[in-house]
Amino acid sequence: MAFVVSQGRLAGVAIAPVAAPAAYVQLAQGVYHEYAYLYRTQPQIRTVVSFLARNIAQLGLHAYRRVSDTDRARLTDHPLPRILQAPGANLTRYRLIERTVSDIALYDVAFWVKVRLDSGELLGVIPVPPSRMTIEGDNWLQPEKFTVHGSKGDLELRPDQVVHFHGYDPVDLRQGSSPIDSLRSLLAEEFEASRAREQMWRNGGRLSGVLKRPAEAPSWPPEARARFKEGWRAFTAAGGAAGGTPILEDGMDYKQLAIDPEKAQYIEARKLTREEVAAAYHIPLPMVGILDHATFSNIREQHIQLYQDTLGPWLQMMQEEIGLQLIPDLPDSEDVYVEFNLQEKLRGSFEEQAQQLQTAVGAPWLTRNEARARMNLPSIDRGDELITPMNVLVGGMASPTDTAPEAAALPKAAGRPVLVKAGRPEGLDDAEAERERFAAELQALTRRHADVLLEDPPADADGIPAWWTRDRDVRVAQLQALIERHMVRMAQLGAWDVLEEFNPRAQGWSAEVMNAWLAAAALHHAELHDGAGQTAAVEAAVAPPPPEEGGLGAALALAATVWVAAALTRSETAGTEAQSFGGHDAAGASGLGFKVWQTTSGNPRAQHAALDGEKVPLDGVFSNGLRWPGDSTGDADETANCRCLLTYSNTE
């Protein structure tokens, strides 16, 4: 039968404190301490190592199977998650990972011994302290065998019976090089300082010095000298005459020789030691209690940095070693891997997650019963239906939180709670230039799409629908991206026109909350513009020129020219709608109650002249049924090429 390691066989070597080579560090002349002793006695080492171990151990370690390059399935009924959750008797996943990380942090090496049943089935793993494990063999590329040392003998293990974690060593591919070695001089300095402080307190907290007796003092009889010496010794000895005052004879003077604590800078020295130890393990200083330059914002960013840059390499190393040395020993292990659940630590607060999800979906994302369950309340009838406020569907707002009460009920800028901003951003000052860029870019993109379509025209008019829809999804997506980019800028231009007049610090307003609505509006305009091109092609094919004059191809080329020209109208319409929407959004956030239609000289519609000066409540509609100029809920006769504007006020 193959040699099988059981927990009893592993425990049979007893607990002899045999240490592997290179596990000691010299702190002073003739003073050597093992790494484990430093962990127990050096507070800076313990702080940093335990910080690493605890923060990694608290992460979940999940098992997955790779289904495809874009899909995976989490494993729950596989031996791997069972072993990870209960690696050994009285050993939890947290304790296993905590010990492993601590061993790597101290020794730059860690060992798991695989525990099997007599049948050879892998039952679990047991961590073995590096101070009790040695790597044997002359092969410096990989271990030939491992030996667990104990007072009742040694236990030899083959490489396939051990999961071997290790870092980098310049000369040996089997070992790591402990960071403690690079900290030796700093730890030695801390050791000497601690020893000096300890000696001072053993001396009753009294600093070293000398007694000076004047030369002109009378002769000192031996019995008087002995009496004074005994009294001074009793005063300076540890525990002797605490708080007492010695009596100096014959004009004696005490001269202090030792450096006082202020000059020794004990606190600064201890802080320096912790900083250097934290730097050796790549840990942001505020994470280990050094708050000299800490602020709320940089601590938050350093918390993210901790899990991305500091702990990320540790997690990757452990995941890959488990995948290489442990998973192949398990049945049905093809495409199986482990991954620490790092996303749990990188997610924002519940409030931040809720806001991001609501912005992403544009509507509530919890049912009433789900919300009640979070508050430990019972479910209610019809509470499993997801409520979608009407203003999200047809009200034109970006999210259900955007609708404010009547202006009279709230003070100015009582809209959404956002960070205070100040001043119009650079580059948002010329609406006409933005409209010109919008028109030019949309016409150029339309021309490119038309040219692609004309490269492979249909054989007859009946083939136009299929011809046009062949790559329509890609075409519409590109149109949407361009239109959305310009609508976002036009919306911000419109918003700042209002903010600079009524709310210069933009309190209660944020440009980001408009993005979801603008994205949907851009898609609507992209689909309308693409549909206009198809309509032009179908109409041109009704009576194409004769074959000698180009036939259907010439008709489609003319339709393409019409479609490109229509891009100007589409950009004007979308630009006006975005500018109007942005101003409307800023007015709502600024607590304004009324809006006024302003007809401009560039408006081609006589019917809009009658609207000039019409005032309605901010959440109302004008007599033509529109909420603002360019409102896409209106007919094209009311919105196309419209250049009207809105102004706002708080008086009826």
XYZ file of C-alpha atoms in Angstrom:
652
model
C 0.000 0.000 0.000
C 1.241 3.489 -0.777
C 2.578 5.496 2.111
C -0.370 7.446 3.562
C -0.094 10.377 5.953
C -2.762 10.444 8.640
C -3.338 13.034 11.302
C -2.290 10.556 13.985
C 0.966 9.733 12.216
C 1.716 13.436 11.835
C 0.973 14.091 15.510
C 3.202 11.180 16.538
C 6.415 13.160 16.048
C 5.491 15.223 19.183
C 6.354 18.890 19.640
C 10.119 19.143 19.871
C 11.139 22.759 19.156
C 13.555 21.801 16.400
C 14.050 24.726 14.064
C 14.978 24.678 10.418
C 18.155 26.484 9.353
C 18.136 30.250 8.799
C 15.194 30.721 11.178
C 17.242 32.891 13.538
C 18.274 36.533 13.394
C 21.097 38.180 15.343
C 19.933 41.200 17.324
C 23.079 41.885 19.358
C 26.471 40.435 20.120
C 25.785 36.882 21.175
C 21.996 37.417 21.073
C 20.068 35.351 18.528
C 16.317 34.982 18.384
C 14.092 32.771 16.283
C 11.495 34.428 14.065
C 8.676 33.062 16.207
C 10.206 34.780 19.258
C 10.257 38.077 17.383
C 6.582 37.664 16.539
C 5.797 37.129 20.215
C 7.956 39.952 21.572
C 8.301 42.628 18.871
C 5.014 44.592 18.764
C 5.741 46.082 15.333
C 6.294 42.669 13.755
C 3.170 41.264 15.366
C 1.054 44.265 14.315
C 2.011 44.022 10.646
C 1.993 40.221 10.339
C -1.326 39.796 12.139
C -2.803 42.613 10.031
C -1.926 40.738 6.845
C -3.064 37.363 8.166
C -6.391 38.545 9.541
C -7.352 40.584 6.482
C -6.635 37.711 4.103
C -8.182 35.048 6.349
C -11.494 36.899 6.551
C -11.949 36.713 2.763
C -14.055 33.881 1.479
C -12.217 31.229 -0.540
C -14.544 29.808 -3.177
C -14.164 26.951 -5.640
C -15.232 27.306 -9.281
C -15.259 25.317 -12.496
C -14.436 27.166 -15.710
C -17.302 26.537 -18.152
C -15.998 28.828 -20.902
C -13.884 31.928 -21.284
C -16.850 34.030 -20.212
C -18.686 31.739 -17.792
C -17.996 29.769 -14.645
C -19.956 27.767 -12.093
C -19.378 27.845 -8.346
C -18.834 24.406 -6.829
C -20.658 23.388 -3.662
C -20.786 19.566 -3.870
C -17.132 19.028 -4.837
C -14.419 17.745 -2.415
C -12.474 21.008 -2.811
C -14.945 23.367 -1.071
C -15.410 20.761 1.661
C -11.669 20.630 2.311
C -11.386 24.417 2.254
C -14.184 24.855 4.770
C -12.936 22.104 7.142
C -9.269 21.389 6.313
C -8.660 19.193 9.373
C -9.956 18.204 12.782
C -10.644 21.343 14.849
C -9.247 23.453 12.023
C -11.336 26.037 10.192
C -10.641 27.725 6.886
C -9.973 31.005 8.722
C -7.358 29.448 11.006
C -5.706 27.619 8.106
C -5.349 30.786 6.007
C -4.349 32.913 9.003
C -1.536 30.519 9.931
C -0.415 30.138 6.321
C -0.179 33.874 5.736
C 1.580 34.379 9.067
C 4.136 31.693 8.205
C 4.825 33.229 4.807
C 5.090 36.708 6.330
C 7.575 35.511 8.967
C 9.550 32.849 7.094
C 8.580 33.468 3.444
C 7.643 29.804 3.354
C 4.668 27.727 4.538
C 3.726 24.046 4.444
C 0.501 22.065 4.331
C 0.733 18.307 4.800
C -1.932 16.397 2.894
C -3.935 14.051 5.135
C -5.430 10.975 3.491
C -7.543 7.968 4.372
C -6.084 4.478 4.043
C -7.803 4.281 0.671
C -5.721 7.222 -0.521
C -8.640 9.667 -0.651
C -7.562 13.185 0.267
C -9.244 14.096 3.533
C -7.756 17.511 4.281
C -4.578 19.423 5.019
C -2.673 20.255 8.209
C -0.353 23.294 8.401
C 3.111 22.548 9.770
C 5.249 25.356 11.281
C 8.268 26.134 9.084
C 10.509 25.883 12.170
C 9.710 22.170 12.304
C 10.026 21.373 8.601
C 13.207 21.060 6.545
C 13.647 20.635 2.807
C 15.992 17.763 1.962
C 18.034 16.897 -1.113
C 20.740 18.371 -3.305
C 18.357 19.485 -6.030
C 18.187 23.263 -5.643
C 15.447 23.524 -8.253
C 12.786 21.604 -6.345
C 12.509 19.630 -3.093
C 13.380 15.941 -3.146
C 11.698 15.305 0.192
C 10.519 17.063 3.350
C 11.198 16.145 6.974
C 8.982 17.002 9.948
C 11.138 17.047 13.097
C 9.900 15.893 16.482
C 11.129 14.643 19.820
C 9.849 11.145 19.033
C 11.496 10.987 15.671
C 11.224 12.514 12.253
C 8.589 12.046 9.584
C 9.793 12.019 5.987
C 7.382 13.127 3.271
C 7.460 13.027 -0.492
C 6.928 16.293 -2.405
C 3.465 15.170 -3.545
C 2.425 14.849 0.109
C 3.083 18.524 0.848
C 1.657 21.823 -0.406
C 4.715 24.071 -0.395
C 4.302 27.863 -0.450
C 7.404 30.005 -0.742
C 8.640 33.339 -1.983
C 11.834 34.432 -3.685
C 15.396 33.595 -2.671
C 18.349 34.759 -4.798
C 20.164 31.401 -4.783
C 17.647 28.632 -3.948
C 14.455 27.995 -5.908
C 13.041 25.926 -3.053
C 13.151 28.598 -0.361
C 12.006 32.116 0.302
C 13.860 34.985 1.923
C 12.139 36.384 5.002
C 11.566 40.168 5.158
C 12.766 39.959 8.751
C 16.312 39.423 7.478
C 16.208 42.812 5.746
C 14.852 44.387 8.947
C 17.592 42.929 11.159
C 19.441 46.187 11.864
C 16.204 48.043 12.601
C 14.978 45.272 14.889
C 18.375 45.174 16.593
C 18.096 48.896 17.286
C 14.613 48.415 18.710
C 15.894 45.477 20.760
C 18.690 47.565 22.301
C 16.312 50.452 23.003
C 13.860 48.100 24.681
C 16.641 46.544 26.729
C 17.834 49.998 27.824
C 14.332 50.986 28.882
C 13.938 47.720 30.745
C 17.198 48.286 32.615
C 16.088 51.797 33.520
C 12.852 50.534 35.032
C 14.717 47.802 36.858
C 16.634 50.669 38.381
C 13.407 52.056 39.771
C 12.933 54.329 36.783
C 16.021 56.340 37.763
C 18.477 57.381 35.112
C 22.197 56.656 35.366
C 24.564 59.291 36.747
C 27.517 60.029 39.085
C 27.863 61.658 42.483
C 30.419 64.471 42.816
C 31.915 65.242 46.244
C 33.733 68.557 46.554
C 37.490 68.419 47.041
C 37.229 70.741 50.047
C 34.790 68.429 51.810
C 35.985 67.017 55.144
C 37.523 63.586 55.282
C 35.082 60.727 54.874
C 35.471 57.985 57.511
C 35.038 54.437 56.223
C 31.941 53.847 58.357
C 30.288 57.046 57.012
C 31.178 56.097 53.439
C 29.688 52.599 53.892
C 26.515 54.029 55.465
C 25.973 56.500 52.581
C 26.723 53.837 49.986
C 24.183 51.476 51.489
C 21.540 54.204 51.658
C 22.098 55.243 48.024
C 21.969 51.623 46.869
C 18.674 51.134 48.687
C 17.300 54.245 46.967
C 18.357 53.301 43.443
C 17.545 49.577 43.580
C 14.356 48.399 41.880
C 11.449 48.614 44.303
C 13.439 50.558 46.838
C 12.288 53.831 48.412
C 9.999 54.677 45.502
C 9.138 58.337 45.665
C 11.696 59.003 48.378
C 14.389 61.678 48.401
C 18.020 60.860 49.122
C 20.040 63.139 51.403
C 23.372 64.196 49.922
C 26.161 64.980 52.406
C 29.038 67.434 52.446
C 27.895 69.463 49.386
C 27.622 66.444 47.076
C 26.111 66.943 43.605
C 24.382 64.404 41.309
C 25.289 64.533 37.603
C 23.011 62.666 35.144
C 24.836 60.732 32.443
C 22.107 58.876 30.550
C 20.114 60.424 27.679
C 16.679 61.499 28.833
C 13.615 60.006 27.082
C 12.891 63.230 25.152
C 16.368 63.307 23.633
C 16.282 59.579 22.989
C 13.032 60.091 21.009
C 11.643 56.743 22.049
C 8.207 57.398 20.581
C 9.594 58.558 17.224
C 11.948 55.582 17.119
C 9.127 53.131 17.748
C 7.011 54.831 15.078
C 9.920 54.624 12.639
C 10.258 50.912 13.314
C 6.592 50.339 12.562
C 6.824 52.436 9.379
C 9.820 50.442 8.117
C 8.199 47.110 8.953
C 4.974 48.184 7.210
C 6.980 49.319 4.189
C 8.771 45.958 4.027
C 5.363 44.286 3.705
C 3.980 47.000 1.346
C 1.175 48.039 3.721
C -0.198 51.623 3.651
C 0.808 53.316 6.896
C -2.692 54.414 8.033
C -3.751 50.763 7.904
C -1.427 49.967 10.846
C -2.280 52.991 12.949
C 0.183 55.617 11.647
C -2.193 58.511 11.055
C 0.219 61.455 10.737
C -0.950 62.348 7.219
C -4.251 60.498 7.152
C -7.499 62.027 5.918
C -10.896 60.487 5.319
C -10.398 60.450 1.552
C -6.865 59.052 1.440
C -7.641 56.358 4.018
C -10.540 55.269 1.839
C -8.326 55.155 -1.240
C -5.604 53.321 0.676
C -8.170 50.778 1.801
C -8.857 50.043 -1.864
C -5.115 50.015 -2.547
C -4.684 47.510 0.286
C -6.836 44.881 -1.408
C -5.632 45.626 -4.926
C -1.899 46.245 -4.567
C -0.907 44.920 -1.127
C -3.014 41.808 -0.682
C -3.613 41.137 -4.385
C -0.215 39.456 -4.997
C -0.635 37.341 -1.848
C -4.043 36.133 -2.966
C -2.842 35.358 -6.487
C 0.141 33.394 -5.198
C -1.984 31.284 -2.828
C -4.645 30.637 -5.484
C -2.061 29.406 -7.975
C -0.213 27.188 -5.463
C -3.483 25.545 -4.413
C -4.342 25.047 -8.074
C -0.939 23.508 -8.787
C -0.344 21.350 -5.711
C -3.721 20.512 -4.153
C -6.506 20.481 -6.745
C -4.908 17.805 -9.030
C -5.113 15.329 -6.103
C -8.916 15.580 -6.120
C -11.320 13.683 -8.386
C -13.125 15.518 -11.188
C -10.701 18.450 -10.950
C -10.438 19.488 -14.594
C -10.970 23.250 -15.028
C -11.453 23.629 -11.253
C -9.826 26.559 -9.487
C -10.130 28.636 -6.310
C -10.558 32.356 -5.904
C -10.661 34.647 -2.897
C -13.852 36.666 -2.748
C -12.126 40.023 -3.012
C -15.159 41.831 -4.409
C -16.831 41.791 -0.993
C -14.115 44.092 0.323
C -13.966 46.388 -2.719
C -17.668 47.104 -2.846
C -18.822 50.453 -1.556
C -21.192 51.010 1.333
C -24.783 49.871 0.997
C -25.811 53.459 0.194
C -23.207 53.691 -2.591
C -24.185 50.308 -4.028
C -27.872 51.202 -3.929
C -27.275 54.505 -5.716
C -25.095 52.906 -8.398
C -27.578 50.103 -9.047
C -30.518 52.502 -9.231
C -28.636 54.739 -11.658
C -27.662 51.722 -13.765
C -31.182 50.309 -14.053
C -33.011 53.655 -13.965
C -35.633 52.421 -11.492
C -36.024 50.801 -8.038
C -34.288 47.424 -7.778
C -35.723 46.057 -4.506
C -39.283 44.912 -3.928
C -41.102 46.065 -0.809
C -40.823 42.620 0.768
C -37.074 42.473 0.072
C -36.694 45.848 1.765
C -38.852 44.737 4.711
C -36.782 41.585 5.085
C -33.656 43.723 5.499
C -35.393 45.415 8.438
C -36.553 42.042 9.878
C -40.191 42.869 9.129
C -42.759 40.338 7.829
C -43.767 40.320 4.179
C -47.005 41.919 3.013
C -49.490 41.066 0.293
C -48.458 42.204 -3.193
C -45.092 43.201 -1.773
C -43.176 41.083 -4.270
C -43.991 43.370 -7.180
C -41.249 45.762 -8.271
C -42.644 49.291 -8.245
C -41.615 51.531 -11.129
C -42.759 55.144 -10.671
C -44.479 56.697 -13.656
C -41.928 59.507 -13.874
C -39.255 56.962 -14.728
C -41.280 55.657 -17.670
C -42.748 58.864 -19.064
C -41.660 61.701 -16.824
C -38.282 62.219 -18.442
C -36.266 62.022 -15.235
C -33.137 59.943 -14.829
C -34.176 58.126 -11.637
C -37.139 57.990 -9.246
C -35.284 60.195 -6.754
C -35.159 63.155 -9.139
C -38.723 64.385 -8.654
C -38.750 67.080 -5.979
C -41.746 68.443 -4.003
C -43.192 71.795 -4.884
C -40.597 74.560 -4.762
C -42.450 76.416 -2.019
C -42.074 73.430 0.293
C -38.307 73.313 0.074
C -35.488 75.803 0.449
C -33.328 76.603 -2.545
C -31.087 73.748 -3.777
C -33.029 71.137 -1.806
C -32.714 68.479 -4.473
C -30.357 65.518 -4.534
C -27.704 65.362 -1.811
C -24.403 65.628 -3.687
C -20.988 67.147 -3.040
C -20.810 70.907 -3.423
C -19.223 72.019 -6.663
C -18.311 75.522 -7.752
C -18.206 77.096 -11.190
C -18.829 76.016 -14.779
C -16.192 73.493 -15.944
C -13.784 74.625 -18.628
C -14.911 73.956 -22.199
C -18.644 74.251 -21.450
C -19.159 77.803 -22.670
C -20.081 77.748 -26.383
C -23.336 76.024 -27.282
C -23.198 77.098 -30.947
C -19.736 75.594 -31.434
C -20.929 72.378 -29.817
C -23.947 72.235 -32.162
C -21.660 72.694 -35.171
C -19.359 69.875 -34.040
C -22.369 67.678 -33.359
C -23.769 68.237 -36.871
C -20.433 67.746 -38.629
C -19.594 64.497 -36.793
C -23.077 63.008 -37.210
C -23.077 63.802 -40.930
C -19.607 62.265 -41.335
C -20.621 59.077 -39.517
C -23.842 58.870 -41.548
C -21.828 59.234 -44.762
C -19.538 56.343 -43.720
C -22.489 54.100 -42.943
C -24.117 54.993 -46.261
C -20.929 54.183 -48.159
C -20.739 50.759 -46.479
C -24.342 50.028 -47.433
C -23.808 51.122 -51.045
C -20.854 48.753 -51.432
C -23.311 45.842 -51.650
C -26.714 47.195 -52.784
C -29.798 44.947 -53.095
C -30.720 43.410 -56.429
C -34.194 44.935 -56.417
C -36.480 47.096 -54.284
C -37.900 44.045 -52.471
C -34.479 43.386 -50.953
C -34.135 46.820 -49.314
C -35.534 45.841 -45.836
C -33.146 42.887 -45.466
C -30.284 44.899 -46.930
C -30.809 47.732 -44.478
C -31.165 45.577 -41.345
C -28.095 43.435 -42.071
C -25.713 45.349 -39.731
C -28.258 47.629 -38.140
C -27.404 46.791 -34.494
C -23.775 47.834 -34.971
C -24.779 50.914 -36.931
C -27.294 52.074 -34.310
C -24.809 51.470 -31.495
C -22.242 53.702 -33.181
C -24.842 56.380 -33.844
C -26.003 56.217 -30.226
C -22.457 56.590 -28.878
C -21.837 59.723 -30.946
C -25.222 61.277 -30.210
C -24.952 60.522 -26.499
C -21.522 62.147 -26.245
C -22.807 65.397 -27.697
C -26.111 65.298 -25.828
C -24.229 64.999 -22.531
C -22.267 68.153 -23.328
C -25.355 70.021 -24.523
C -27.216 69.010 -21.358
C -24.402 70.317 -19.193
C -24.307 73.563 -21.167
C -28.038 74.026 -20.578
C -27.686 73.137 -16.907
C -24.907 75.629 -16.258
C -26.839 78.415 -17.944
C -29.429 77.933 -15.188
C -26.996 77.217 -12.359
C -24.907 80.328 -12.935
C -28.024 82.455 -12.557
C -29.764 80.719 -9.670
C -27.329 78.293 -8.007
C -23.673 79.164 -8.801
C -22.216 76.580 -6.422
C -24.396 73.861 -8.004
C -25.644 72.726 -4.607
C -27.956 69.752 -4.902
C -27.080 69.106 -8.547
C -24.850 66.534 -10.200
C -24.241 66.046 -13.901
C -23.940 62.286 -13.493
C -27.603 61.779 -12.587
C -28.606 62.931 -16.091
C -26.543 60.261 -17.845
C -29.065 57.416 -17.721
C -31.819 59.554 -19.254
C -29.470 60.968 -21.888
C -28.303 57.468 -22.862
C -31.907 56.380 -23.421
C -32.679 59.547 -25.353
C -29.588 59.075 -27.528
C -30.676 55.534 -28.393
C -34.106 56.872 -29.359
C -32.565 59.491 -31.651
C -30.162 56.923 -33.149
C -33.041 54.594 -34.023
C -35.063 57.460 -35.500
C -32.112 58.602 -37.618
C -31.402 55.079 -38.852
C -35.096 54.662 -39.643
C -35.014 57.893 -41.641
C -32.293 56.432 -43.834
C -34.303 53.286 -44.481
C -37.408 55.331 -45.306
C -35.409 57.423 -47.800
C -34.111 54.243 -49.465
C -37.571 52.686 -49.734
C -39.108 55.891 -51.140
C -36.268 56.341 -53.647
C -36.777 52.811 -54.935
C -40.464 53.379 -55.703
C -39.617 55.048 -59.036
C -35.904 54.520 -59.748
C -34.336 56.011 -62.907
C -33.980 53.766 -65.951
C -31.027 51.367 -66.073
C -29.096 53.545 -68.497
C -29.231 56.340 -65.869
C -28.055 54.144 -63.010
C -31.271 52.365 -62.057
C -31.763 51.275 -58.436
C -28.138 52.001 -57.528
C -28.507 55.655 -58.489
C -31.756 55.888 -56.511
C -30.092 54.470 -53.412
C -27.119 56.822 -53.802
C -29.559 59.751 -53.879
C -31.311 58.345 -50.788
C -27.933 58.211 -49.031
C -27.405 61.906 -49.789
C -30.830 62.665 -48.335
C -29.961 60.617 -45.235
C -26.714 62.511 -44.717
C -28.585 65.805 -45.005
C -31.096 64.558 -42.420
C -28.225 64.232 -39.939
C -28.208 68.036 -39.614
C -31.863 68.061 -38.578
C -31.303 65.167 -36.178
C -28.351 66.875 -34.488
C -30.339 70.121 -34.094
C -33.308 68.272 -32.605
C -31.228 66.148 -30.217
C -29.100 69.122 -29.215
C -32.121 71.261 -28.376
C -33.718 68.461 -26.371
C -30.515 67.812 -24.401
C -29.930 71.503 -23.699
C -33.539 71.924 -22.570
C -33.425 68.804 -20.413
C -30.176 69.876 -18.745
C -31.578 73.280 -17.829
C -34.804 71.656 -16.591
C -32.842 69.225 -14.409
C -30.708 72.012 -12.926
C -33.814 74.111 -12.263
C -35.411 71.259 -10.342
C -32.277 70.662 -8.289
C -32.069 74.402 -7.536
C -35.612 74.569 -6.159
C -37.129 76.659 -8.981
C -40.878 76.406 -9.489
C -41.723 77.739 -12.968
C -40.484 77.620 -16.566
C -41.075 80.035 -19.432
C -40.996 79.225 -23.164
C -38.736 81.561 -25.132
C -39.036 81.538 -28.955
C -35.835 82.436 -30.785
C -35.359 84.009 -34.196
C -33.879 80.764 -35.483
C -37.101 78.827 -34.894
C -38.805 77.890 -38.215
C -42.301 77.315 -36.720
C -44.885 80.043 -36.632
C -46.872 78.082 -34.028
C -43.999 78.412 -31.555
C -44.185 82.196 -31.805
C -47.538 81.985 -30.017
C -45.837 80.153 -27.149
C -43.318 82.930 -26.529
C -43.519 83.948 -22.846
C -45.888 81.149 -21.793
C -45.212 80.171 -18.118
C -46.147 76.839 -16.522
C -45.106 75.018 -13.325
C -41.769 73.265 -13.578
C -43.354 69.789 -13.706
C -46.112 70.881 -16.111
C -46.419 70.919 -19.910
C -46.911 73.805 -22.307
C -49.992 74.317 -24.452
C -48.367 72.379 -27.307
C -48.034 69.312 -25.033
C -44.243 69.525 -24.671
C -42.261 69.661 -21.452
C -39.442 71.577 -23.118
C -38.249 72.488 -26.634
C -37.217 69.403 -28.560
C -39.186 67.075 -26.229
C -39.022 63.691 -27.971
C -42.486 62.774 -26.658
C -43.929 65.287 -29.152
C -44.468 64.993 -32.886
C -41.679 65.739 -35.345
C -43.643 68.764 -36.561
C -43.186 70.274 -33.081
C -39.582 69.262 -32.397
C -37.523 68.944 -35.591
C -34.970 71.753 -35.966
C -36.460 73.578 -32.969
C -34.087 76.193 -31.436
C -36.405 77.540 -28.711
C -35.221 77.933 -25.117
C -36.571 77.902 -21.558
C -36.038 80.396 -18.781
C -36.923 79.779 -15.132
C -38.192 81.646 -12.116
C -39.579 81.110 -8.649
C -42.515 83.482 -9.093
C -45.813 82.681 -10.804
